[in-house]
PDB file of C-alpha atoms in Angstrom:
ATOM      1  CA  MET A  46     -72.257  80.335 124.058  1.00 71.00           C
ATOM      2  CA  ILE A  47     -69.947  81.615 126.803  1.00 79.00           C
ATOM      3  CA  ASN A  48     -70.650  85.241 127.712  1.00 84.00           C
ATOM      4  CA  ASP A  49     -68.187  87.718 129.228  1.00 82.00           C
ATOM      5  CA  ASP A  50     -69.719  87.495 132.713  1.00 84.00           C
ATOM      6  CA  ILE A  51     -69.001  83.771 132.819  1.00 87.00           C
ATOM      7  CA  ARG A  52     -65.495  84.232 131.366  1.00 89.00           C
ATOM      8  CA  LYS A  53     -64.642  86.658 134.191  1.00 90.00           C
ATOM      9  CA  LYS A  54     -65.039  83.825 136.711  1.00 93.00           C
ATOM     10  CA  TYR A  55     -62.075  81.939 135.222  1.00 95.00           C
ATOM     11  CA  LEU A  56     -58.368  82.463 134.577  1.00 96.00           C
ATOM     12  CA  PRO A  57     -56.916  80.950 131.400  1.00 97.00           C
ATOM     13  CA  THR A  58     -53.232  80.026 131.435  1.00 98.00           C
ATOM     14  CA  ILE A  59     -51.349  79.610 128.156  1.00 98.00           C
ATOM     15  CA  GLY A  60     -47.873  78.416 127.277  1.00 98.00           C
ATOM     16  CA  ILE A  61     -46.512  78.045 123.751  1.00 98.00           C
ATOM     17  CA  GLU A  62     -43.880  75.794 122.228  1.00 98.00           C
ATOM     18  CA  CYS A  63     -42.627  77.144 118.912  1.00 98.00           C
ATOM     19  CA  HIS A  64     -40.580  75.176 116.372  1.00 98.00           C
ATOM     20  CA  VAL A  65     -38.379  77.466 114.266  1.00 98.00           C
ATOM     21  CA  GLN A  66     -36.747  75.997 111.162  1.00 97.00           C
ATOM     22  CA  LEU A  67     -33.199  77.346 110.931  1.00 98.00           C
ATOM     23  CA  LYS A  68     -32.057  78.496 107.492  1.00 97.00           C
ATOM     24  CA  THR A  69     -28.768  76.635 107.448  1.00 98.00           C
ATOM     25  CA  LYS A  70     -27.471  75.550 104.050  1.00 97.00           C
ATOM     26  CA  THR A  71     -27.507  71.891 105.063  1.00 98.00           C
ATOM     27  CA  LYS A  72     -29.354  69.697 107.553  1.00 98.00           C
ATOM     28  CA  LEU A  73     -28.521  69.408 111.234  1.00 98.00           C
ATOM     29  CA  PHE A  74     -26.451  66.217 110.988  1.00 97.00           C
ATOM     30  CA  ALA A  75     -26.046  65.568 107.240  1.00 96.00           C
ATOM     31  CA  ALA A  76     -24.501  67.521 104.340  1.00 95.00           C
ATOM     32  CA  VAL A  77     -27.762  67.659 102.378  1.00 95.00           C
ATOM     33  CA  ASP A  78     -29.669  70.698 101.071  1.00 95.00           C
ATOM     34  CA  ASN A  79     -31.851  72.025 103.891  1.00 95.00           C
ATOM     35  CA  ASP A  80     -34.426  73.809 101.698  1.00 92.00           C
ATOM     36  CA  ALA A  81     -37.094  71.256 100.732  1.00 89.00           C
ATOM     37  CA  ARG A  82     -39.728  73.770  99.579  1.00 87.00           C
ATOM     38  CA  ASP A  83     -41.396  72.670  96.330  1.00 87.00           C
ATOM     39  CA  LYS A  84     -38.800  69.920  95.774  1.00 93.00           C
ATOM     40  CA  GLU A  85     -39.634  66.461  94.442  1.00 95.00           C
ATOM     41  CA  PRO A  86     -40.221  63.993  97.287  1.00 94.00           C
ATOM     42  CA  ASN A  87     -37.195  62.133  98.641  1.00 96.00           C
ATOM     43  CA  THR A  88     -34.636  64.053  96.561  1.00 96.00           C
ATOM     44  CA  LYS A  89     -33.021  66.032  99.431  1.00 96.00           C
ATOM     45  CA  VAL A  90     -31.954  63.026 101.470  1.00 96.00           C
ATOM     46  CA  SER A  91     -28.906  61.059 102.576  1.00 94.00           C
ATOM     47  CA  PRO A  92     -28.403  57.582 104.066  1.00 95.00           C
ATOM     48  CA  LEU A  93     -28.635  59.213 107.500  1.00 94.00           C
ATOM     49  CA  CYS A  94     -32.101  60.596 106.704  1.00 93.00           C
ATOM     50  CA  PHE A  95     -33.261  57.034 106.020  1.00 91.00           C
ATOM     51  CA  GLY A  96     -31.623  55.740 109.205  1.00 90.00           C
ATOM     52  CA  LEU A  97     -29.541  53.195 107.314  1.00 93.00           C
ATOM     53  CA  PRO A  98     -27.146  51.018 109.348  1.00 92.00           C
ATOM     54  CA  GLY A  99     -23.629  52.383 109.749  1.00 93.00           C
ATOM     55  CA  THR A 100     -24.549  56.051 109.320  1.00 93.00           C
ATOM     56  CA  LEU A 101     -23.277  58.569 111.876  1.00 94.00           C
ATOM     57  CA  PRO A 102     -24.452  62.144 112.516  1.00 95.00           C
ATOM     58  CA  VAL A 103     -22.022  65.064 112.055  1.00 97.00           C
ATOM     59  CA  LEU A 104     -23.150  68.276 113.767  1.00 97.00           C
ATOM     60  CA  ASN A 105     -23.699  71.362 111.598  1.00 98.00           C
ATOM     61  CA  GLU A 106     -21.642  74.206 113.101  1.00 97.00           C
ATOM     62  CA  GLU A 107     -23.831  76.851 111.443  1.00 98.00           C
ATOM     63  CA  ALA A 108     -26.851  75.569 113.417  1.00 98.00           C
ATOM     64  CA  ILE A 109     -24.966  76.254 116.652  1.00 98.00           C
ATOM     65  CA  ASP A 110     -24.180  79.809 115.498  1.00 98.00           C
ATOM     66  CA  PHE A 111     -27.848  80.398 114.621  1.00 98.00           C
ATOM     67  CA  GLY A 112     -28.947  78.958 117.960  1.00 98.00           C
ATOM     68  CA  ILE A 113     -26.693  81.369 119.842  1.00 98.00           C
ATOM     69  CA  ARG A 114     -27.929  84.298 117.750  1.00 98.00           C
ATOM     70  CA  ALA A 115     -31.547  83.332 118.449  1.00 98.00           C
ATOM     71  CA  GLY A 116     -30.762  83.102 122.155  1.00 98.00           C
ATOM     72  CA  LEU A 117     -29.387  86.631 122.180  1.00 98.00           C
ATOM     73  CA  ALA A 118     -32.574  87.835 120.455  1.00 98.00           C
ATOM     74  CA  LEU A 119     -34.561  86.155 123.244  1.00 98.00           C
ATOM     75  CA  ASN A 120     -32.625  87.981 125.987  1.00 98.00           C
ATOM     76  CA  ALA A 121     -31.529  84.544 127.115  1.00 98.00           C
ATOM     77  CA  LYS A 122     -28.541  82.925 128.743  1.00 98.00           C
ATOM     78  CA  ILE A 123     -26.464  80.781 126.393  1.00 98.00           C
ATOM     79  CA  ASN A 124     -25.511  77.406 127.838  1.00 98.00           C
ATOM     80  CA  PRO A 125     -21.707  76.989 127.756  1.00 97.00           C
ATOM     81  CA  VAL A 126     -22.071  73.195 127.660  1.00 97.00           C
ATOM     82  CA  ILE A 127     -24.618  71.499 125.403  1.00 98.00           C
ATOM     83  CA  SER A 128     -25.355  67.887 124.573  1.00 98.00           C
ATOM     84  CA  PHE A 129     -27.662  65.882 122.319  1.00 98.00           C
ATOM     85  CA  ASP A 130     -29.861  62.928 123.275  1.00 97.00           C
ATOM     86  CA  ARG A 131     -31.903  60.230 121.576  1.00 95.00           C
ATOM     87  CA  LYS A 132     -35.659  60.590 122.019  1.00 95.00           C
ATOM     88  CA  HIS A 133     -37.258  57.315 120.964  1.00 95.00           C
ATOM     89  CA  TYR A 134     -40.674  57.210 119.360  1.00 89.00           C
ATOM     90  CA  PHE A 135     -42.122  55.509 116.332  1.00 88.00           C
ATOM     91  CA  TYR A 136     -43.699  57.338 113.398  1.00 86.00           C
ATOM     92  CA  PRO A 137     -43.676  56.288 109.729  1.00 87.00           C
ATOM     93  CA  ASP A 138     -41.810  59.499 108.845  1.00 91.00           C
ATOM     94  CA  LEU A 139     -39.061  58.851 111.432  1.00 91.00           C
ATOM     95  CA  PRO A 140     -37.243  55.815 110.005  1.00 89.00           C
ATOM     96  CA  LYS A 141     -34.443  55.804 112.624  1.00 90.00           C
ATOM     97  CA  GLY A 142     -37.036  55.257 115.349  1.00 92.00           C
ATOM     98  CA  TYR A 143     -35.606  58.138 117.363  1.00 94.00           C
ATOM     99  CA  GLN A 144     -35.061  61.877 117.128  1.00 95.00           C
ATOM    100  CA  ILE A 145     -31.771  63.563 118.006  1.00 97.00           C
ATOM    101  CA  THR A 146     -32.653  66.422 120.350  1.00 98.00           C
ATOM    102  CA  GLN A 147     -31.456  68.234 123.473  1.00 98.00           C
ATOM    103  CA  MET A 148     -33.298  66.875 126.484  1.00 96.00           C
ATOM    104  CA  TYR A 149     -30.961  67.818 129.332  1.00 97.00           C
ATOM    105  CA  GLN A 150     -28.450  70.454 128.195  1.00 98.00           C
ATOM    106  CA  PRO A 151     -30.185  72.793 125.705  1.00 98.00           C
ATOM    107  CA  ILE A 152     -28.340  75.550 123.903  1.00 98.00           C
ATOM    108  CA  ILE A 153     -30.574  78.351 125.278  1.00 98.00           C
ATOM    109  CA  LEU A 154     -31.490  78.784 128.937  1.00 98.00           C
ATOM    110  CA  GLU A 155     -33.977  81.191 130.536  1.00 98.00           C
ATOM    111  CA  GLY A 156     -34.836  84.390 128.673  1.00 98.00           C
ATOM    112  CA  SER A 157     -37.767  86.688 127.992  1.00 98.00           C
ATOM    113  CA  VAL A 158     -39.876  88.298 125.262  1.00 98.00           C
ATOM    114  CA  ASP A 159     -41.524  91.707 125.688  1.00 97.00           C
ATOM    115  CA  LEU A 160     -44.968  92.128 124.115  1.00 96.00           C
ATOM    116  CA  PRO A 161     -45.192  95.648 122.652  1.00 90.00           C
ATOM    117  CA  GLY A 162     -48.356  97.552 123.515  1.00 88.00           C
ATOM    118  CA  LEU A 163     -49.394  95.083 126.218  1.00 92.00           C
ATOM    119  CA  ASP A 164     -46.857  96.066 128.906  1.00 90.00           C
ATOM    120  CA  LYS A 165     -46.154  92.364 129.405  1.00 95.00           C
ATOM    121  CA  LYS A 166     -43.130  90.099 129.502  1.00 97.00           C
ATOM    122  CA  VAL A 167     -43.302  86.390 128.650  1.00 98.00           C
ATOM    123  CA  ARG A 168     -40.521  84.321 130.180  1.00 98.00           C
ATOM    124  CA  ILE A 169     -38.653  81.762 128.100  1.00 98.00           C
ATOM    125  CA  HIS A 170     -38.023  78.489 129.940  1.00 98.00           C
ATOM    126  CA  HIS A 171     -35.428  77.270 127.427  1.00 98.00           C
ATOM    127  CA  ALA A 172     -34.902  76.555 123.741  1.00 98.00           C
ATOM    128  CA  HIS A 173     -33.258  73.463 122.296  1.00 98.00           C
ATOM    129  CA  LEU A 174     -31.954  72.237 118.958  1.00 98.00           C
ATOM    130  CA  GLU A 175     -33.377  69.122 117.351  1.00 98.00           C
ATOM    131  CA  GLU A 176     -33.886  67.490 113.975  1.00 97.00           C
ATOM    132  CA  ASP A 177     -37.252  67.486 112.230  1.00 96.00           C
ATOM    133  CA  ALA A 178     -39.052  64.355 111.085  1.00 94.00           C
ATOM    134  CA  GLY A 179     -40.280  63.710 107.549  1.00 94.00           C
ATOM    135  CA  LYS A 180     -43.769  64.322 106.224  1.00 92.00           C
ATOM    136  CA  ASN A 181     -46.688  61.978 105.588  1.00 92.00           C
ATOM    137  CA  THR A 182     -48.923  62.700 102.596  1.00 90.00           C
ATOM    138  CA  HIS A 183     -52.348  61.191 101.997  1.00 92.00           C
ATOM    139  CA  PRO A 184     -53.403  61.159  98.316  1.00 91.00           C
ATOM    140  CA  ALA A 185     -57.079  61.918  97.772  1.00 93.00           C
ATOM    141  CA  GLY A 186     -59.158  58.780  97.363  1.00 94.00           C
ATOM    142  CA  ALA A 187     -56.222  56.461  98.075  1.00 93.00           C
ATOM    143  CA  ASP A 188     -56.153  53.784 100.776  1.00 95.00           C
ATOM    144  CA  TYR A 189     -52.454  54.354 101.492  1.00 94.00           C
ATOM    145  CA  SER A 190     -50.095  57.110 102.662  1.00 93.00           C
ATOM    146  CA  LEU A 191     -46.731  58.225 101.280  1.00 95.00           C
ATOM    147  CA  VAL A 192     -43.639  59.315 103.195  1.00 95.00           C
ATOM    148  CA  ASP A 193     -41.431  62.202 102.044  1.00 95.00           C
ATOM    149  CA  LEU A 194     -38.122  62.440 103.928  1.00 96.00           C
ATOM    150  CA  ASN A 195     -36.916  65.710 102.384  1.00 95.00           C
ATOM    151  CA  ARG A 196     -37.650  67.448 105.690  1.00 94.00           C
ATOM    152  CA  ALA A 197     -36.075  64.716 107.855  1.00 95.00           C
ATOM    153  CA  GLY A 198     -33.039  66.096 109.652  1.00 96.00           C
ATOM    154  CA  THR A 199     -33.897  69.777 109.119  1.00 97.00           C
ATOM    155  CA  PRO A 200     -32.556  71.798 112.071  1.00 98.00           C
ATOM    156  CA  LEU A 201     -35.244  73.115 114.398  1.00 98.00           C
ATOM    157  CA  LEU A 202     -35.009  75.404 117.386  1.00 98.00           C
ATOM    158  CA  GLU A 203     -37.848  74.638 119.801  1.00 98.00           C
ATOM    159  CA  ILE A 204     -38.600  77.681 121.960  1.00 98.00           C
ATOM    160  CA  VAL A 205     -40.528  76.800 125.135  1.00 98.00           C
ATOM    161  CA  SER A 206     -42.287  79.615 126.992  1.00 98.00           C
ATOM    162  CA  GLU A 207     -43.350  79.683 130.593  1.00 98.00           C
ATOM    163  CA  PRO A 208     -47.176  79.633 131.058  1.00 97.00           C
ATOM    164  CA  ASP A 209     -47.273  83.430 131.357  1.00 97.00           C
ATOM    165  CA  MET A 210     -50.083  84.286 128.922  1.00 98.00           C
ATOM    166  CA  HIS A 211     -53.673  84.618 130.089  1.00 97.00           C
ATOM    167  CA  SER A 212     -55.669  85.511 126.974  1.00 97.00           C
ATOM    168  CA  ALA A 213     -55.897  84.617 123.299  1.00 97.00           C
ATOM    169  CA  ALA A 214     -54.749  88.157 122.443  1.00 97.00           C
ATOM    170  CA  GLU A 215     -51.561  87.708 124.465  1.00 98.00           C
ATOM    171  CA  ALA A 216     -50.893  84.365 122.759  1.00 98.00           C
ATOM    172  CA  LYS A 217     -51.250  85.987 119.347  1.00 98.00           C
ATOM    173  CA  ALA A 218     -48.991  88.896 120.335  1.00 98.00           C
ATOM    174  CA  TYR A 219     -46.339  86.496 121.619  1.00 98.00           C
ATOM    175  CA  ALA A 220     -46.401  84.428 118.406  1.00 98.00           C
ATOM    176  CA  ARG A 221     -46.065  87.590 116.301  1.00 98.00           C
ATOM    177  CA  GLU A 222     -43.174  88.899 118.416  1.00 98.00           C
ATOM    178  CA  LEU A 223     -41.320  85.572 118.159  1.00 98.00           C
ATOM    179  CA  TYR A 224     -41.750  85.760 114.390  1.00 98.00           C
ATOM    180  CA  LEU A 225     -40.242  89.249 114.284  1.00 98.00           C
ATOM    181  CA  LEU A 226     -37.349  88.331 116.593  1.00 98.00           C
ATOM    182  CA  MET A 227     -36.378  85.286 114.511  1.00 98.00           C
ATOM    183  CA  LYS A 228     -36.786  87.251 111.280  1.00 98.00           C
ATOM    184  CA  PHE A 229     -34.574  90.138 112.345  1.00 97.00           C
ATOM    185  CA  ALA A 230     -32.028  87.806 113.961  1.00 98.00           C
ATOM    186  CA  GLU A 231     -31.810  86.254 110.461  1.00 98.00           C
ATOM    187  CA  VAL A 232     -31.826  82.679 111.742  1.00 98.00           C
ATOM    188  CA  SER A 233     -34.920  81.532 109.811  1.00 98.00           C
ATOM    189  CA  ASP A 234     -36.861  82.320 106.643  1.00 96.00           C
ATOM    190  CA  VAL A 235     -39.939  82.338 108.949  1.00 96.00           C
ATOM    191  CA  ASP A 236     -42.053  81.171 105.994  1.00 95.00           C
ATOM    192  CA  LEU A 237     -45.309  80.373 107.787  1.00 96.00           C
ATOM    193  CA  TYR A 238     -46.943  78.841 104.711  1.00 93.00           C
ATOM    194  CA  HIS A 239     -44.195  76.210 104.442  1.00 90.00           C
ATOM    195  CA  GLY A 240     -44.128  75.586 108.202  1.00 91.00           C
ATOM    196  CA  ASN A 241     -40.856  77.361 109.015  1.00 94.00           C
ATOM    197  CA  MET A 242     -42.532  78.352 112.290  1.00 97.00           C
ATOM    198  CA  ARG A 243     -45.071  76.063 113.942  1.00 97.00           C
ATOM    199  CA  PHE A 244     -46.818  76.807 117.230  1.00 98.00           C
ATOM    200  CA  ASP A 245     -48.085  74.310 119.832  1.00 98.00           C
ATOM    201  CA  VAL A 246     -50.535  76.090 122.148  1.00 98.00           C
ATOM    202  CA  ASN A 247     -51.057  74.700 125.663  1.00 98.00           C
ATOM    203  CA  VAL A 248     -54.208  75.924 127.423  1.00 98.00           C
ATOM    204  CA  SER A 249     -55.664  75.332 130.864  1.00 97.00           C
ATOM    205  CA  VAL A 250     -58.525  77.107 132.634  1.00 97.00           C
ATOM    206  CA  ALA A 251     -59.244  77.324 136.361  1.00 95.00           C
ATOM    207  CA  SER A 252     -61.577  79.351 138.543  1.00 92.00           C
ATOM    208  CA  LEU A 253     -60.130  82.576 139.971  1.00 91.00           C
ATOM    209  CA  ASP A 254     -59.939  81.140 143.488  1.00 88.00           C
ATOM    210  CA  ALA A 255     -58.283  77.861 142.410  1.00 88.00           C
ATOM    211  CA  THR A 256     -54.890  76.996 143.908  1.00 86.00           C
ATOM    212  CA  GLU A 257     -53.832  74.793 140.986  1.00 90.00           C
ATOM    213  CA  LEU A 258     -53.915  75.053 137.203  1.00 90.00           C
ATOM    214  CA  GLY A 259     -56.705  73.272 135.364  1.00 91.00           C
ATOM    215  CA  VAL A 260     -56.355  70.268 133.089  1.00 93.00           C
ATOM    216  CA  ARG A 261     -54.095  71.197 130.171  1.00 95.00           C
ATOM    217  CA  SER A 262     -54.786  70.566 126.512  1.00 97.00           C
ATOM    218  CA  GLU A 263     -52.426  71.079 123.577  1.00 98.00           C
ATOM    219  CA  VAL A 264     -53.277  72.256 120.052  1.00 98.00           C
ATOM    220  CA  LYS A 265     -50.372  71.406 117.763  1.00 96.00           C
ATOM    221  CA  ASN A 266     -48.769  72.627 114.545  1.00 95.00           C
ATOM    222  CA  LEU A 267     -50.489  75.979 114.047  1.00 98.00           C
ATOM    223  CA  ASN A 268     -48.804  78.141 111.437  1.00 96.00           C
ATOM    224  CA  SER A 269     -50.443  81.582 111.612  1.00 97.00           C
ATOM    225  CA  PHE A 270     -51.019  84.236 114.261  1.00 98.00           C
ATOM    226  CA  LYS A 271     -54.764  84.151 113.654  1.00 98.00           C
ATOM    227  CA  SER A 272     -54.895  80.379 114.133  1.00 98.00           C
ATOM    228  CA  VAL A 273     -52.990  80.730 117.421  1.00 98.00           C
ATOM    229  CA  GLU A 274     -55.515  83.306 118.647  1.00 98.00           C
ATOM    230  CA  ARG A 275     -58.576  81.402 117.426  1.00 98.00           C
ATOM    231  CA  ALA A 276     -57.388  78.051 118.781  1.00 98.00           C
ATOM    232  CA  ALA A 277     -56.579  79.560 122.175  1.00 98.00           C
ATOM    233  CA  GLN A 278     -59.976  81.276 122.431  1.00 97.00           C
ATOM    234  CA  TYR A 279     -61.843  78.183 121.286  1.00 97.00           C
ATOM    235  CA  GLU A 280     -60.030  76.053 123.844  1.00 97.00           C
ATOM    236  CA  ILE A 281     -60.614  78.578 126.645  1.00 97.00           C
ATOM    237  CA  ASP A 282     -64.349  78.646 125.935  1.00 96.00           C
ATOM    238  CA  ARG A 283     -64.538  74.853 125.554  1.00 96.00           C
ATOM    239  CA  GLN A 284     -62.919  74.309 128.928  1.00 96.00           C
ATOM    240  CA  ILE A 285     -65.064  76.964 130.643  1.00 96.00           C
ATOM    241  CA  GLU A 286     -68.179  75.286 129.279  1.00 95.00           C
ATOM    242  CA  LEU A 287     -67.046  71.938 130.740  1.00 95.00           C
ATOM    243  CA  LEU A 288     -66.208  73.504 134.098  1.00 94.00           C
ATOM    244  CA  GLU A 289     -69.613  75.230 134.215  1.00 92.00           C
ATOM    245  CA  LYS A 290     -71.172  71.776 133.840  1.00 93.00           C
ATOM    246  CA  GLY A 291     -69.079  70.463 136.720  1.00 91.00           C
ATOM    247  CA  GLN A 292     -66.951  68.323 134.401  1.00 91.00           C
TER     248      GLN A 292
END
């Protein structure tokens, strides 16, 4: 167990990437129903979702409007020129073999989020639009997996913070404030149970006199404020324990 005296020797540093599912009527690049909650698998799809030859993406204008509205809620600069890029990687639930995202010219530039009650501001590095992948399911007792592409092509806004948080409590407060901002900006249903907001928590720990950040780890796809807090604290303590052993 790590006690408070040992914790005081170290400084945790936390950054969070948050994927927000936008509540557009249709997907980011295809005129297909965007709400896949409780739908039969592979019923909210188009040829583009399957990556069939000859299909071409058509940008959803409503997603741009929602992105701008989210940027204003984040006290951010809106980029007057945006572009989309192909990010190639290979998952069973990504049949095209690439994701359409914004690597170089994102819709939202630097901004900030105030954490009420903590007298703290977390800077936003940027936020970009991208399409979601599908979903793998693993039936109990089966030796195979199934792929549901209902979610493929859903518009996401990925909000990337600067590494400005230094405790699990601050990480939780930031996640909660993002939830409220996106809810009141009316850009997302923010249904945590169905993954409308998913948090990737990046944690590193270094001694107080260190001149560089420690080795970073990432805990992905958390969908509650409590899980953000618990994962951050677990990872802080795990890394402190390794550092105490000289590892």
